[in-house]
CSV table of C-alpha atoms in Angstrom, one decimal:
chain,number,residue,atom,x,y,z
A,1,MET,CA,-5.7,5.1,46.9
A,2,ASN,CA,-8.6,6.7,45.0
A,3,ASN,CA,-11.2,4.8,43.0
A,4,ASN,CA,-9.7,5.6,39.6
A,5,THR,CA,-6.3,4.3,40.7
A,6,SER,CA,-7.8,1.1,42.2
A,7,PHE,CA,-9.8,0.6,39.0
A,8,GLU,CA,-6.7,1.0,36.8
A,9,LEU,CA,-4.6,-1.3,39.0
A,10,HIS,CA,-7.2,-3.9,38.5
A,11,LEU,CA,-7.2,-3.3,34.7
A,12,PHE,CA,-3.4,-3.4,34.7
A,13,GLU,CA,-3.4,-6.9,36.3
A,14,SER,CA,-6.0,-8.0,33.7
A,15,PHE,CA,-3.9,-6.5,30.9
A,16,LYS,CA,-0.8,-8.4,32.2
A,17,GLU,CA,-2.9,-11.6,32.0
A,18,GLY,CA,-3.9,-10.9,28.4
A,19,ASP,CA,-7.3,-9.2,28.8
A,20,GLU,CA,-7.9,-7.4,25.5
A,21,THR,CA,-10.6,-5.2,27.0
A,22,ALA,CA,-8.0,-3.9,29.6
A,23,PHE,CA,-5.6,-3.3,26.8
A,24,THR,CA,-8.2,-1.3,24.9
A,25,TYR,CA,-8.7,0.9,27.9
A,26,PHE,CA,-5.0,1.8,28.0
A,27,TYR,CA,-4.9,2.1,24.2
A,28,ASP,CA,-7.7,4.7,24.3
A,29,LYS,CA,-6.1,6.5,27.2
A,30,TYR,CA,-2.6,6.9,25.8
A,31,PHE,CA,-3.0,6.8,22.0
A,32,ARG,CA,-3.4,10.6,21.5
A,33,ARG,CA,-0.6,11.4,23.9
A,34,ILE,CA,1.9,9.1,22.2
A,35,THR,CA,0.9,10.3,18.7
A,36,SER,CA,1.3,14.0,19.8
A,37,PHE,CA,4.7,13.0,21.3
A,38,SER,CA,5.8,11.4,18.0
A,39,ILE,CA,4.7,14.4,15.9
A,40,GLN,CA,7.1,16.6,17.9
A,41,PHE,CA,9.9,14.5,16.4
A,42,ILE,CA,8.8,13.5,12.9
A,43,TYR,CA,6.2,16.3,12.0
A,44,ASP,CA,4.0,13.8,10.1
A,45,LYS,CA,0.6,12.9,11.6
A,46,ASP,CA,0.0,9.8,9.6
A,47,GLU,CA,3.5,8.5,10.2
A,48,ALA,CA,3.1,9.3,13.9
A,49,GLU,CA,-0.1,7.4,14.2
A,50,ASN,CA,1.5,4.4,12.4
A,51,LEU,CA,4.4,4.5,14.9
A,52,THR,CA,2.0,4.8,17.8
A,53,GLN,CA,0.1,1.7,16.6
A,54,GLU,CA,3.4,-0.1,16.4
A,55,ALA,CA,4.3,0.9,19.9
A,56,PHE,CA,1.0,-0.5,21.2
A,57,VAL,CA,1.5,-3.8,19.4
A,58,HIS,CA,5.0,-4.0,20.9
A,59,LEU,CA,3.5,-3.2,24.3
A,60,TRP,CA,0.9,-6.0,24.0
A,61,GLN,CA,3.6,-8.5,22.9
A,62,ASN,CA,5.8,-7.6,25.9
A,63,ARG,CA,3.1,-6.9,28.5
A,64,GLU,CA,4.6,-9.4,30.9
A,65,THR,CA,7.7,-7.3,31.2
A,66,VAL,CA,5.8,-4.2,32.4
A,67,GLU,CA,6.1,-4.2,36.1
A,68,SER,CA,3.8,-1.4,37.2
A,69,LEU,CA,0.8,0.7,36.1
A,70,ASN,CA,3.0,3.7,35.4
A,71,GLY,CA,5.3,1.3,33.4
A,72,ILE,CA,2.8,1.2,30.6
A,73,GLN,CA,3.2,4.9,29.9
A,74,SER,CA,7.0,4.7,30.3
A,75,PHE,CA,7.2,1.7,28.0
A,76,LEU,CA,5.2,3.5,25.3
A,77,TYR,CA,7.2,6.8,25.5
A,78,THR,CA,10.6,5.0,25.5
A,79,TYR,CA,9.7,2.8,22.6
A,80,THR,CA,8.3,5.6,20.6
A,81,LYS,CA,11.2,7.9,21.2
A,82,SER,CA,13.6,5.2,20.1
A,83,LYS,CA,11.7,4.6,16.9
A,84,CYS,CA,11.4,8.3,16.1
A,85,LEU,CA,15.2,8.8,16.5
A,86,ASN,CA,15.8,5.8,14.3
A,87,MET,CA,13.5,7.2,11.7
A,88,ILE,CA,15.3,10.6,11.8
A,89,ARG,CA,18.6,8.8,11.3
A,90,HIS,CA,17.2,6.8,8.4
A,91,ASN,CA,15.9,9.9,6.8
A,92,LYS,CA,19.3,11.6,7.1
A,93,VAL,CA,20.8,8.6,5.2
A,94,LYS,CA,18.1,8.9,2.6
A,95,ASP,CA,18.7,12.6,2.2
A,96,LYS,CA,22.4,11.9,1.8
A,97,PHE,CA,21.6,9.3,-0.9
A,98,LYS,CA,19.3,11.8,-2.6
A,99,SER,CA,22.1,14.4,-2.4
A,100,ASP,CA,24.6,12.0,-4.0
A,101,VAL,CA,22.2,11.1,-6.8
A,102,LEU,CA,21.5,14.8,-7.4
A,103,ASN,CA,25.3,15.5,-7.5
A,104,GLN,CA,25.7,12.7,-10.1
A,105,LYS,CA,22.9,14.1,-12.2
A,106,GLU,CA,24.4,17.6,-11.9
A,107,ARG,CA,27.8,16.3,-13.0
A,108,ALA,CA,26.2,14.5,-16.0
A,109,LEU,CA,24.5,17.8,-16.9
A,110,ASP,CA,27.8,19.7,-16.7
A,111,ILE,CA,29.4,17.2,-19.1
A,112,GLU,CA,26.5,17.5,-21.4
A,113,ILE,CA,26.8,21.3,-21.3
A,114,LEU,CA,30.6,21.0,-21.9
A,115,ASN,CA,30.0,18.7,-24.9
A,116,SER,CA,27.6,21.1,-26.4
A,117,VAL,CA,29.8,24.1,-26.2
A,118,GLN,CA,31.4,25.3,-29.4
A,119,PHE,CA,35.0,26.4,-28.8
A,120,ASP,CA,36.0,29.3,-31.1
A,121,THR,CA,39.7,29.6,-30.2
A,122,LEU,CA,40.4,26.6,-28.1
A,123,GLU,CA,39.6,23.0,-28.7
A,124,LEU,CA,38.8,20.7,-25.8
A,125,THR,CA,42.1,18.8,-26.3
A,126,GLU,CA,44.0,22.0,-26.1
A,127,LEU,CA,42.2,22.9,-22.9
A,128,GLU,CA,43.1,19.6,-21.4
A,129,ARG,CA,46.7,20.1,-22.4
A,130,LEU,CA,46.7,23.5,-20.7
A,131,ILE,CA,45.3,21.9,-17.5
A,132,GLN,CA,48.0,19.2,-17.5
A,133,GLU,CA,50.7,21.8,-18.1
A,134,SER,CA,49.5,24.0,-15.3
A,135,ILE,CA,49.3,21.0,-12.9
A,136,SER,CA,52.8,19.9,-13.9
A,137,ASP,CA,54.1,23.4,-13.1
A,138,LEU,CA,52.9,23.2,-9.5
A,139,PRO,CA,55.6,22.9,-6.8
A,140,PRO,CA,56.3,19.1,-6.4
A,141,LYS,CA,54.6,18.6,-3.0
A,142,THR,CA,51.7,20.8,-4.0
A,143,ARG,CA,51.3,18.8,-7.2
A,144,GLU,CA,51.4,15.5,-5.4
A,145,VAL,CA,48.7,16.5,-2.9
A,146,PHE,CA,46.5,17.9,-5.7
A,147,ILE,CA,46.8,14.8,-7.8
A,148,LYS,CA,46.0,12.5,-4.8
A,149,LYS,CA,43.0,14.6,-3.9
A,150,ARG,CA,41.5,15.4,-7.2
A,151,PHE,CA,42.4,12.4,-9.4
A,152,GLU,CA,42.9,9.6,-6.9
A,153,ASP,CA,39.9,10.7,-4.8
A,154,LYS,CA,41.8,10.3,-1.5
A,155,LYS,CA,40.8,11.9,1.8
A,156,ASN,CA,43.0,14.5,3.4
A,157,ALA,CA,43.8,12.1,6.3
A,158,GLU,CA,45.0,9.4,3.8
A,159,ILE,CA,47.2,11.9,1.9
A,160,ALA,CA,48.7,13.2,5.2
A,161,GLU,CA,49.5,9.6,6.2
A,162,GLU,CA,51.0,8.7,2.9
A,163,MET,CA,53.1,11.8,2.6
A,164,GLN,CA,54.0,11.9,6.3
A,165,VAL,CA,52.7,15.5,6.7
A,166,THR,CA,50.0,17.1,8.9
A,167,LEU,CA,46.4,17.6,7.8
A,168,LYS,CA,47.0,21.4,7.9
A,169,ALA,CA,49.9,20.9,5.5
A,170,VAL,CA,47.6,19.0,3.1
A,171,GLU,CA,45.0,21.7,3.3
A,172,ALA,CA,47.6,24.4,2.7
A,173,HIS,CA,48.9,22.6,-0.4
A,174,MET,CA,45.4,22.3,-1.8
A,175,THR,CA,44.7,25.9,-1.2
A,176,LYS,CA,47.9,26.9,-2.9
A,177,ALA,CA,47.3,24.6,-5.9
A,178,LEU,CA,43.8,25.9,-6.5
A,179,LYS,CA,45.0,29.5,-6.2
A,180,ILE,CA,47.8,28.9,-8.7
A,181,LEU,CA,45.5,27.1,-11.1
A,182,LYS,CA,42.8,29.7,-10.8
A,183,THR,CA,45.2,32.4,-11.7
A,184,LYS,CA,46.7,30.5,-14.7
A,185,LEU,CA,43.4,29.3,-16.1
A,186,SER,CA,41.2,32.3,-15.1
A,187,ASP,CA,39.8,32.6,-18.6
A,188,TYR,CA,38.5,29.0,-18.6
A,189,LEU,CA,37.3,28.6,-15.0
A,190,PHE,CA,33.8,27.3,-15.8
A,191,PHE,CA,35.3,24.5,-17.9
A,192,ILE,CA,38.1,23.8,-15.5
A,193,PHE,CA,35.5,23.4,-12.7
A,194,ILE,CA,33.7,20.8,-14.8
A,195,LEU,CA,36.9,18.9,-15.9
A,196,ILE,CA,38.8,19.0,-12.6
A,197,CYS,CA,36.7,20.1,-9.6
A,198,ASN,CA,33.9,17.6,-10.3
A,199,ASN,CA,36.4,14.8,-10.9
């Protein structure tokens, strides 16, 4: 056992007993390593340093559970990795929320655009009537799937279960419905997209 190891083992025992000077030694030794490790996950130096600080606080609070000198480093890396992964998952949720909000704003903008359009040969009510007629003309099963999907906001799996058909059948009916409607209402696709596809 070399002198450095002997010295650190002594500090480790002192650390376990609550010696803040010993804690400071390990803090200075590992802080940059843990911060660099965090940055590999979250790409934010300030956030990585905050997370590293949190890891050391957690280490101090749980020092009695660390069983060996090498356990300090393992404890810090394990805690930091867990926190980084949680942060990544949280950010994905936030990104989804942002995406949902963006979609709502986009839809509101679409409605605003639609309301500002001056129809020369076709009033909005007439357009809605054409849409309803086109949907009514769909084959019965295809129409049912389309209505459940677009107007009742049901998932494919729910539709399949309700209609006692396969997921592939539901997807096939939706593809068929959109193809028929696209052909029948080709002159008004932009407005159809706003009124139906964003529904």
